PDB file of C-alpha atoms in Angstrom:
ATOM      1  CA  UNK A   1      14.262  -0.209  -8.492  1.00  0.00           C
ATOM      2  CA  UNK A   2      11.217  -2.263  -9.438  1.00  0.00           C
ATOM      3  CA  UNK A   3       7.905  -2.009  -7.601  1.00  0.00           C
ATOM      4  CA  UNK A   4       5.297  -4.765  -7.404  1.00  0.00           C
ATOM      5  CA  UNK A   5       1.897  -3.502  -6.298  1.00  0.00           C
ATOM      6  CA  UNK A   6       0.053  -6.439  -4.783  1.00  0.00           C
ATOM      7  CA  UNK A   7      -3.696  -6.411  -4.244  1.00  0.00           C
ATOM      8  CA  UNK A   8      -5.765  -9.117  -2.608  1.00  0.00           C
ATOM      9  CA  UNK A   9      -7.262 -11.031  -5.535  1.00  0.00           C
ATOM     10  CA  UNK A  10      -6.252 -14.662  -4.924  1.00  0.00           C
ATOM     11  CA  UNK A  11      -5.972 -15.552  -8.618  1.00  0.00           C
ATOM     12  CA  UNK A  12      -3.065 -13.245  -9.509  1.00  0.00           C
ATOM     13  CA  UNK A  13      -1.652 -12.254  -6.104  1.00  0.00           C
ATOM     14  CA  UNK A  14       0.671 -15.329  -6.053  1.00  0.00           C
ATOM     15  CA  UNK A  15       2.230 -14.242  -9.360  1.00  0.00           C
ATOM     16  CA  UNK A  16       4.033 -11.317  -7.702  1.00  0.00           C
ATOM     17  CA  UNK A  17       7.849 -11.598  -7.658  1.00  0.00           C
ATOM     18  CA  UNK A  18       8.163 -12.316  -3.928  1.00  0.00           C
ATOM     19  CA  UNK A  19      11.396 -14.297  -4.419  1.00  0.00           C
ATOM     20  CA  UNK A  20      13.133 -11.649  -6.543  1.00  0.00           C
ATOM     21  CA  UNK A  21      15.067  -9.153  -4.400  1.00  0.00           C
ATOM     22  CA  UNK A  22      15.160  -6.673  -7.290  1.00  0.00           C
ATOM     23  CA  UNK A  23      11.480  -5.984  -6.620  1.00  0.00           C
ATOM     24  CA  UNK A  24      10.031  -4.019  -3.734  1.00  0.00           C
ATOM     25  CA  UNK A  25       6.690  -5.514  -2.702  1.00  0.00           C
ATOM     26  CA  UNK A  26       4.009  -2.948  -1.855  1.00  0.00           C
ATOM     27  CA  UNK A  27       0.661  -4.148  -0.573  1.00  0.00           C
ATOM     28  CA  UNK A  28      -2.570  -3.234   1.178  1.00  0.00           C
ATOM     29  CA  UNK A  29      -5.876  -4.725   2.371  1.00  0.00           C
ATOM     30  CA  UNK A  30      -6.812  -6.704   5.460  1.00  0.00           C
ATOM     31  CA  UNK A  31      -7.389  -9.625   3.072  1.00  0.00           C
ATOM     32  CA  UNK A  32      -3.615  -9.787   2.492  1.00  0.00           C
ATOM     33  CA  UNK A  33      -2.744 -10.212   6.161  1.00  0.00           C
ATOM     34  CA  UNK A  34      -0.872 -13.502   6.470  1.00  0.00           C
ATOM     35  CA  UNK A  35      -1.083 -14.152   2.721  1.00  0.00           C
ATOM     36  CA  UNK A  36       2.201 -12.680   1.459  1.00  0.00           C
ATOM     37  CA  UNK A  37       5.664 -14.286   1.688  1.00  0.00           C
ATOM     38  CA  UNK A  38       7.087 -10.774   2.090  1.00  0.00           C
ATOM     39  CA  UNK A  39       6.018  -7.152   1.944  1.00  0.00           C
ATOM     40  CA  UNK A  40       8.345  -4.160   1.986  1.00  0.00           C
ATOM     41  CA  UNK A  41       5.789  -1.374   2.283  1.00  0.00           C
ATOM     42  CA  UNK A  42       2.149  -1.415   3.396  1.00  0.00           C
ATOM     43  CA  UNK A  43      -0.578   1.085   2.552  1.00  0.00           C
ATOM     44  CA  UNK A  44      -3.689   1.800   4.597  1.00  0.00           C
ATOM     45  CA  UNK A  45      -5.409   4.853   3.194  1.00  0.00           C
ATOM     46  CA  UNK A  46      -8.634   4.650   5.203  1.00  0.00           C
ATOM     47  CA  UNK A  47      -9.167   6.966   8.140  1.00  0.00           C
ATOM     48  CA  UNK A  48      -8.013   5.469  11.416  1.00  0.00           C
ATOM     49  CA  UNK A  49     -11.339   6.206  13.112  1.00  0.00           C
ATOM     50  CA  UNK A  50     -12.993   3.643  10.849  1.00  0.00           C
ATOM     51  CA  UNK A  51     -10.261   1.110  11.633  1.00  0.00           C
ATOM     52  CA  UNK A  52     -10.665   1.690  15.371  1.00  0.00           C
ATOM     53  CA  UNK A  53     -14.377   1.033  15.019  1.00  0.00           C
ATOM     54  CA  UNK A  54     -14.550  -1.860  12.549  1.00  0.00           C
ATOM     55  CA  UNK A  55     -11.090  -3.361  12.104  1.00  0.00           C
ATOM     56  CA  UNK A  56      -9.490  -3.454  15.545  1.00  0.00           C
ATOM     57  CA  UNK A  57      -7.511  -6.671  15.018  1.00  0.00           C
ATOM     58  CA  UNK A  58      -6.228  -5.318  11.675  1.00  0.00           C
ATOM     59  CA  UNK A  59      -5.240  -2.053  13.356  1.00  0.00           C
ATOM     60  CA  UNK A  60      -3.365  -4.022  16.015  1.00  0.00           C
ATOM     61  CA  UNK A  61      -1.579  -5.951  13.245  1.00  0.00           C
ATOM     62  CA  UNK A  62      -0.632  -2.679  11.500  1.00  0.00           C
ATOM     63  CA  UNK A  63       1.016  -1.529  14.716  1.00  0.00           C
ATOM     64  CA  UNK A  64       3.729  -4.164  14.262  1.00  0.00           C
ATOM     65  CA  UNK A  65       4.703  -3.180  10.702  1.00  0.00           C
ATOM     66  CA  UNK A  66       7.873  -1.133  10.231  1.00  0.00           C
ATOM     67  CA  UNK A  67       6.436   1.087   7.451  1.00  0.00           C
ATOM     68  CA  UNK A  68       2.795   1.880   6.665  1.00  0.00           C
ATOM     69  CA  UNK A  69       1.672   4.760   4.473  1.00  0.00           C
ATOM     70  CA  UNK A  70      -1.476   6.245   6.000  1.00  0.00           C
ATOM     71  CA  UNK A  71      -3.435   9.501   5.586  1.00  0.00           C
ATOM     72  CA  UNK A  72      -1.617  10.866   8.648  1.00  0.00           C
ATOM     73  CA  UNK A  73       0.942   9.762  11.204  1.00  0.00           C
ATOM     74  CA  UNK A  74      -0.827   7.899  14.031  1.00  0.00           C
ATOM     75  CA  UNK A  75       0.472   6.943  17.474  1.00  0.00           C
ATOM     76  CA  UNK A  76      -1.605   3.726  17.245  1.00  0.00           C
ATOM     77  CA  UNK A  77       0.658   2.648  14.359  1.00  0.00           C
ATOM     78  CA  UNK A  78       4.290   3.496  15.252  1.00  0.00           C
ATOM     79  CA  UNK A  79       5.498   2.696  11.711  1.00  0.00           C
ATOM     80  CA  UNK A  80       2.935   4.982  10.089  1.00  0.00           C
ATOM     81  CA  UNK A  81       4.193   7.458   7.522  1.00  0.00           C
ATOM     82  CA  UNK A  82       2.012  10.319   6.356  1.00  0.00           C
ATOM     83  CA  UNK A  83       1.191   9.742   2.701  1.00  0.00           C
ATOM     84  CA  UNK A  84       2.257  12.730   0.536  1.00  0.00           C
ATOM     85  CA  UNK A  85      -1.301  13.287  -0.693  1.00  0.00           C
ATOM     86  CA  UNK A  86      -0.947  16.897  -1.798  1.00  0.00           C
ATOM     87  CA  UNK A  87       2.253  16.189  -3.737  1.00  0.00           C
ATOM     88  CA  UNK A  88       0.499  13.346  -5.592  1.00  0.00           C
ATOM     89  CA  UNK A  89      -2.539  15.532  -6.332  1.00  0.00           C
ATOM     90  CA  UNK A  90      -0.248  18.293  -7.585  1.00  0.00           C
ATOM     91  CA  UNK A  91       1.632  15.885  -9.853  1.00  0.00           C
ATOM     92  CA  UNK A  92      -1.254  13.758 -11.170  1.00  0.00           C
ATOM     93  CA  UNK A  93      -4.423  15.800 -10.649  1.00  0.00           C
ATOM     94  CA  UNK A  94      -7.498  14.965  -8.556  1.00  0.00           C
ATOM     95  CA  UNK A  95      -9.434  12.717 -10.925  1.00  0.00           C
ATOM     96  CA  UNK A  96      -8.119   9.186 -10.458  1.00  0.00           C
ATOM     97  CA  UNK A  97      -7.722   8.673  -6.713  1.00  0.00           C
ATOM     98  CA  UNK A  98     -10.618   6.335  -6.024  1.00  0.00           C
ATOM     99  CA  UNK A  99      -8.798   3.482  -4.280  1.00  0.00           C
ATOM    100  CA  UNK A 100      -5.737   2.577  -2.272  1.00  0.00           C
ATOM    101  CA  UNK A 101      -4.273   0.983  -5.408  1.00  0.00           C
ATOM    102  CA  UNK A 102      -4.534   4.360  -7.194  1.00  0.00           C
ATOM    103  CA  UNK A 103      -2.623   6.083  -4.371  1.00  0.00           C
ATOM    104  CA  UNK A 104       0.001   3.313  -4.504  1.00  0.00           C
ATOM    105  CA  UNK A 105       0.362   3.701  -8.269  1.00  0.00           C
ATOM    106  CA  UNK A 106       0.849   7.453  -7.981  1.00  0.00           C
ATOM    107  CA  UNK A 107       3.612   7.088  -5.407  1.00  0.00           C
ATOM    108  CA  UNK A 108       5.251   4.347  -7.469  1.00  0.00           C
ATOM    109  CA  UNK A 109       5.162   6.504 -10.618  1.00  0.00           C
ATOM    110  CA  UNK A 110       6.590   9.474  -8.716  1.00  0.00           C
ATOM    111  CA  UNK A 111       9.624   7.383  -7.752  1.00  0.00           C
ATOM    112  CA  UNK A 112      10.409   6.701 -11.432  1.00  0.00           C
ATOM    113  CA  UNK A 113      11.182   2.978 -11.037  1.00  0.00           C
ATOM    114  CA  UNK A 114      12.623   0.784 -13.750  1.00  0.00           C
ATOM    115  CA  UNK A 115       9.387  -1.236 -13.716  1.00  0.00           C
ATOM    116  CA  UNK A 116       6.003  -1.375 -12.007  1.00  0.00           C
ATOM    117  CA  UNK A 117       4.086  -4.658 -11.833  1.00  0.00           C
ATOM    118  CA  UNK A 118       0.487  -5.038 -10.699  1.00  0.00           C
ATOM    119  CA  UNK A 119      -0.641  -8.329  -9.158  1.00  0.00           C
ATOM    120  CA  UNK A 120      -3.784  -9.317  -7.300  1.00  0.00           C
ATOM    121  CA  UNK A 121      -5.770  -6.459  -8.786  1.00  0.00           C
ATOM    122  CA  UNK A 122      -8.716  -7.471 -10.933  1.00  0.00           C
TER     123      UNK A 122
END
């Protein structure tokens, strides 16, 4: 398995291996909505209360995704999967989790893939 972590920076986001089936595409960010040819797994690590308040159309879009890692399982997002936060903290320690990309990297590393690529992250 190969994992491509795709952020929203427009300069390097298009360099991700979207056409290579050997790669799983993991992404996040409202700025990536409608910008990716494919995405296999989405991450939204912000609390849903903030999304309900400020990002309603994004929250509605999330509700149609088959798999979304979130802080908890939410009825608003049927495909939500509770992120294994404590397992990642136990494995990697508490010092580096300052962004969604960091949480994505931890989960990718824990799966021991053949390769991890980072695109759209500047």
